[in-house]
């Protein structure tokens, strides 16, 4: 830029060299004009940059506001996907916080079963801990053959306009009716769906248009060709659709009518291309051609370029509130922009691409999938030993301290479809209106072809789940509570004087809970965050302070948060039946396993002998199910408790007589060391660990411990240690209270896996639909190892399906064929 000193220097140069005055004035005018033009240009650049920064800040603020409330993503791993109506559906769920992509401290999860008409058949409240939960759904032997749906949600999900619940489809067989097969193509309902990439079709520029052929149930014939035909009936080009009826083609739209036709048997399907817009932007994305790179091409036409000359555009790439922006503008006679982005700069899973101008108007949008390079398949499962009628298997992995669920099926099982995947369940399905079908086809043994086909699915998504206009206008608010446990509320006798000088005690023998609540001036008392199970007897007593004298009083509380319905209809998410009743075929002559009676414990089909592994007495308490339990006996009672705690993932520090326990991992350099929650006989220790400093293992009956356990706390807590001593239980545990309250429905009880009593496991029916074993709630060791048992059904091989999650939220899944002989 010219400075004042430069202009004065020019003036003195003119005088020194005797340049004529007239020429000097003309020269000075020109210099002055240039000087002010440069000033104006500089000011415009600064203003433009400030406006660009302001626009990006506005876009980021919209995303921040809309995704400010934490959103949960839940995946359900089932023991299989096809069941007899006399069996039970066993499951393990995984929960992450979408902001952090780590396990979430959600506790209250609702699990419901619906038939294919949307009628609710069952409902359970299930307790989650450390981002996982497990249980079973009992089936009614009267259920008809057909498709059914398991829905999982939390009350917190009601805060969002989008349906954030999880829907998992299962098939149920009524042996008297046969197997309903829904993959038969319903020819009458076959149709073509055209989806321009970026959801915008622009004239006079090459557009990519997605093609999908499917019937009313989403089925597609294989080996289809799609013809692109002009207004004269001439075929412009022909493309081949994949086995899921998906494909795409490039076309420059004009005013000419263009159709897409598909021939199937004697039927010809036809769809006219929608009218193209004169003004707009098209987007083309490619995540699969260049390794670890995503190529994005943005195109427009001359008419649009004239409009965009006055607008700055932004390529916005985001996953929820995590966003990166790339500002750009079309220069004169420039109609195309290309970006090459490192996948390491994007988020694992679904990323949304949006083209947004400086008026916050969206011109185009597209979803892409970014695969993780960190995920590996380093699993090895081997037969360890045979003990009586059980086979012990041992596994090796690269995932220490992780939660795992394992389904064991016959080698040639037909009972598990390829839709259910923890990778899709956590990183893809939360961002789609409907769950990804054939997920394991795309995600297991990935290659470029599979990633290309997965991209076809995303490109052909007809409607975005997260609408930009709604995001600008209607950010969610927290109208529905994030429930942690069950809350009981009641009122003491209104005639009681000095109400605040009273307390209400609560004791449950079944769940081993002891709590005290204050009484307000209105005579109200409240117990929060209780972990109560179904059919629990709660004993309540009223005490007068300070004497703690027990008073006779009728204390009947009410449960505040057990029944929390979901505020969105499931019928919008389940596949509807076709209208002409020919949308399925029934196979009656097929092999299924024969079951003698209902469900029995696996131990009942073997000769019972005393187990070599001591039983954990407190293992079925819900709060303990996701912790690692230890029975303390002669094999492990020779050290101190502090040494045991140090050996299991914690630091133990002694400083001037004070004991301090902290977790080893550090989540933030700016925060102090995190401390665990410590319980002795289900009583939490506050402020000090002095009570347990000199405790010996010989005095302890059981310990439940996890240094990675997630804690819902504002006190920088992480990890849980629960100690049960060998001291006899006295006081409130030995004195029954007649003033009791029976809770029929609370959290579903923790149950151990039970299999069906198969009449004969050496049949084709068992090989088709039987279950060898199901092992939820497995915690891998610090080396990533794990072990589990299955009943020996005299099979030479089995199929093992493993899904799991690390404490950091890394997801993994694998499938193995394992030798059993």
Short mmCIF file of N, CA, C and O in Angstrom, two decimals, residues 438-487:
data_model
loop_
_atom_site.label_atom_id
_atom_site.label_comp_id
_atom_site.label_asym_id
_atom_site.label_seq_id
_atom_site.Cartn_x
_atom_site.Cartn_y
_atom_site.Cartn_z
N UNK A 438 -28.47 -54.41 5.67
CA UNK A 438 -27.28 -55.11 5.15
C UNK A 438 -26.00 -54.49 5.71
O UNK A 438 -24.96 -54.45 5.04
N UNK A 439 -26.05 -54.01 6.95
CA UNK A 439 -24.92 -53.26 7.51
C UNK A 439 -23.64 -54.08 7.52
O UNK A 439 -22.56 -53.56 7.19
N UNK A 440 -23.72 -55.34 7.89
CA UNK A 440 -22.50 -56.15 7.98
C UNK A 440 -21.88 -56.40 6.61
O UNK A 440 -20.66 -56.60 6.51
N UNK A 441 -22.69 -56.41 5.58
CA UNK A 441 -22.13 -56.55 4.23
C UNK A 441 -21.17 -55.39 3.94
O UNK A 441 -20.07 -55.59 3.40
N UNK A 442 -21.57 -54.18 4.29
CA UNK A 442 -20.75 -53.00 4.00
C UNK A 442 -19.57 -52.86 4.96
O UNK A 442 -18.51 -52.36 4.56
N UNK A 443 -19.73 -53.26 6.22
CA UNK A 443 -18.78 -52.88 7.25
C UNK A 443 -17.81 -53.98 7.65
O UNK A 443 -16.78 -53.70 8.25
N UNK A 444 -18.14 -55.24 7.36
CA UNK A 444 -17.22 -56.34 7.67
C UNK A 444 -16.35 -56.60 6.45
O UNK A 444 -16.85 -56.69 5.33
N UNK A 445 -15.04 -56.71 6.68
CA UNK A 445 -14.07 -56.91 5.58
C UNK A 445 -14.26 -55.83 4.51
O UNK A 445 -14.50 -56.12 3.34
N UNK A 446 -14.12 -54.59 4.93
CA UNK A 446 -14.35 -53.46 4.04
C UNK A 446 -13.35 -53.43 2.89
O UNK A 446 -12.20 -53.81 3.03
N UNK A 447 -13.83 -52.96 1.74
CA UNK A 447 -12.97 -52.66 0.60
C UNK A 447 -13.60 -51.50 -0.15
O UNK A 447 -14.66 -50.99 0.22
N UNK A 448 -12.97 -51.04 -1.19
CA UNK A 448 -13.45 -49.86 -1.91
C UNK A 448 -14.81 -50.09 -2.54
O UNK A 448 -15.64 -49.19 -2.59
N UNK A 449 -15.04 -51.31 -3.05
CA UNK A 449 -16.34 -51.59 -3.66
C UNK A 449 -17.45 -51.49 -2.63
O UNK A 449 -18.50 -50.88 -2.89
N UNK A 450 -17.24 -52.05 -1.43
CA UNK A 450 -18.27 -51.98 -0.40
C UNK A 450 -18.50 -50.55 0.07
O UNK A 450 -19.64 -50.14 0.32
N UNK A 451 -17.42 -49.78 0.18
CA UNK A 451 -17.58 -48.37 0.57
C UNK A 451 -18.29 -47.58 -0.51
O UNK A 451 -19.08 -46.67 -0.23
N UNK A 452 -18.04 -47.92 -1.78
CA UNK A 452 -18.76 -47.29 -2.89
C UNK A 452 -20.26 -47.61 -2.79
O UNK A 452 -21.11 -46.73 -2.96
N UNK A 453 -20.58 -48.87 -2.50
CA UNK A 453 -21.99 -49.26 -2.41
C UNK A 453 -22.67 -48.64 -1.19
O UNK A 453 -23.84 -48.27 -1.25
N UNK A 454 -21.94 -48.52 -0.08
CA UNK A 454 -22.50 -47.83 1.09
C UNK A 454 -22.76 -46.36 0.75
O UNK A 454 -23.78 -45.79 1.17
N UNK A 455 -21.86 -45.76 -0.03
CA UNK A 455 -22.07 -44.37 -0.43
C UNK A 455 -23.30 -44.24 -1.32
O UNK A 455 -24.00 -43.21 -1.28
N UNK A 456 -23.59 -45.25 -2.13
CA UNK A 456 -24.82 -45.24 -2.93
C UNK A 456 -26.06 -45.17 -2.04
O UNK A 456 -27.03 -44.48 -2.35
N UNK A 457 -26.01 -45.90 -0.91
CA UNK A 457 -27.13 -45.86 0.03
C UNK A 457 -27.34 -44.46 0.55
O UNK A 457 -28.45 -43.93 0.58
N UNK A 458 -26.24 -43.83 0.98
CA UNK A 458 -26.34 -42.48 1.57
C UNK A 458 -26.75 -41.45 0.52
O UNK A 458 -27.53 -40.53 0.82
N UNK A 459 -26.25 -41.58 -0.70
CA UNK A 459 -26.61 -40.64 -1.75
C UNK A 459 -28.09 -40.74 -2.10
O UNK A 459 -28.72 -39.76 -2.48
N UNK A 460 -28.65 -41.94 -1.98
CA UNK A 460 -30.06 -42.15 -2.32
C UNK A 460 -31.00 -41.92 -1.14
O UNK A 460 -32.18 -42.26 -1.23
N UNK A 461 -30.46 -41.38 -0.06
CA UNK A 461 -31.32 -41.02 1.07
C UNK A 461 -32.24 -39.90 0.63
O UNK A 461 -31.80 -38.81 0.26
N UNK A 462 -33.55 -40.16 0.68
CA UNK A 462 -34.51 -39.19 0.13
C UNK A 462 -34.65 -37.94 0.97
O UNK A 462 -34.87 -36.85 0.44
N UNK A 463 -34.51 -38.07 2.27
CA UNK A 463 -34.77 -36.95 3.16
C UNK A 463 -33.76 -36.94 4.29
O UNK A 463 -33.46 -37.98 4.88
N UNK A 464 -33.23 -35.77 4.58
CA UNK A 464 -32.27 -35.64 5.66
C UNK A 464 -32.96 -35.72 7.02
O UNK A 464 -34.06 -35.20 7.19
N UNK A 465 -32.31 -36.35 7.98
CA UNK A 465 -32.88 -36.43 9.33
C UNK A 465 -32.82 -35.07 10.02
O UNK A 465 -33.75 -34.70 10.75
N UNK A 466 -31.74 -34.32 9.79
CA UNK A 466 -31.56 -33.03 10.45
C UNK A 466 -31.72 -31.92 9.41
O UNK A 466 -30.82 -31.69 8.61
N UNK A 467 -32.88 -31.26 9.45
CA UNK A 467 -33.23 -30.23 8.48
C UNK A 467 -32.62 -28.88 8.87
O UNK A 467 -32.81 -28.42 10.00
N UNK A 468 -31.91 -28.25 7.92
CA UNK A 468 -31.20 -27.01 8.23
C UNK A 468 -32.14 -25.90 8.65
O UNK A 468 -31.87 -25.16 9.60
N UNK A 469 -33.26 -25.74 7.97
CA UNK A 469 -34.20 -24.67 8.31
C UNK A 469 -34.76 -24.87 9.72
O UNK A 469 -34.93 -23.90 10.48
N UNK A 470 -35.04 -26.11 10.08
CA UNK A 470 -35.52 -26.38 11.44
C UNK A 470 -34.42 -26.12 12.46
O UNK A 470 -34.68 -25.64 13.57
N UNK A 471 -33.20 -26.44 12.09
CA UNK A 471 -32.08 -26.23 13.01
C UNK A 471 -31.89 -24.74 13.29
O UNK A 471 -31.54 -24.35 14.41
N UNK A 472 -32.14 -23.89 12.30
CA UNK A 472 -31.99 -22.45 12.50
C UNK A 472 -33.06 -21.90 13.43
O UNK A 472 -32.80 -20.98 14.21
N UNK A 473 -34.27 -22.48 13.36
CA UNK A 473 -35.41 -21.87 14.04
C UNK A 473 -35.80 -22.55 15.35
O UNK A 473 -36.33 -21.90 16.26
N UNK A 474 -35.53 -23.87 15.47
CA UNK A 474 -36.11 -24.61 16.59
C UNK A 474 -35.08 -25.47 17.32
O UNK A 474 -35.16 -26.70 17.29
N UNK A 475 -34.12 -24.86 17.99
CA UNK A 475 -33.21 -25.69 18.79
C UNK A 475 -33.96 -26.34 19.95
O UNK A 475 -34.89 -25.75 20.50
N UNK A 476 -33.60 -27.57 20.32
CA UNK A 476 -34.33 -28.26 21.38
C UNK A 476 -34.09 -27.65 22.76
O UNK A 476 -33.06 -27.01 23.00
N UNK A 477 -35.05 -27.84 23.63
CA UNK A 477 -34.92 -27.43 25.03
C UNK A 477 -35.17 -28.63 25.92
O UNK A 477 -35.85 -29.58 25.54
N UNK A 478 -34.63 -28.59 27.14
CA UNK A 478 -34.70 -29.74 28.05
C UNK A 478 -36.01 -29.73 28.84
O UNK A 478 -36.03 -29.36 30.01
N UNK A 479 -37.07 -30.15 28.18
CA UNK A 479 -38.38 -30.24 28.84
C UNK A 479 -38.57 -31.59 29.53
O UNK A 479 -39.43 -31.72 30.40
N UNK A 480 -37.80 -32.59 29.13
CA UNK A 480 -37.91 -33.94 29.69
C UNK A 480 -36.63 -34.25 30.47
O UNK A 480 -35.53 -33.95 30.03
N UNK A 481 -36.79 -34.89 31.60
CA UNK A 481 -35.68 -35.09 32.53
C UNK A 481 -34.72 -36.19 32.07
O UNK A 481 -35.11 -37.12 31.37
N UNK A 482 -33.47 -36.04 32.47
CA UNK A 482 -32.47 -37.10 32.31
C UNK A 482 -32.49 -37.92 33.60
O UNK A 482 -31.88 -37.55 34.60
N UNK A 483 -33.21 -39.01 33.59
CA UNK A 483 -33.46 -39.77 34.81
C UNK A 483 -32.28 -40.66 35.15
O UNK A 483 -31.73 -41.36 34.29
N UNK A 484 -31.91 -40.64 36.42
CA UNK A 484 -30.88 -41.55 36.94
C UNK A 484 -31.51 -42.30 38.11
O UNK A 484 -31.68 -41.76 39.20
N UNK A 485 -31.89 -43.53 37.87
CA UNK A 485 -32.56 -44.31 38.90
C UNK A 485 -34.02 -43.94 39.03
O UNK A 485 -34.59 -43.17 38.24
N UNK A 486 -34.64 -44.47 40.07
CA UNK A 486 -36.07 -44.28 40.34
C UNK A 486 -36.24 -43.33 41.52
O UNK A 486 -35.50 -43.41 42.50
N UNK A 487 -37.22 -42.45 41.42
CA UNK A 487 -37.50 -41.48 42.49
C UNK A 487 -38.81 -41.83 43.17
O UNK A 487 -39.82 -42.11 42.51
#
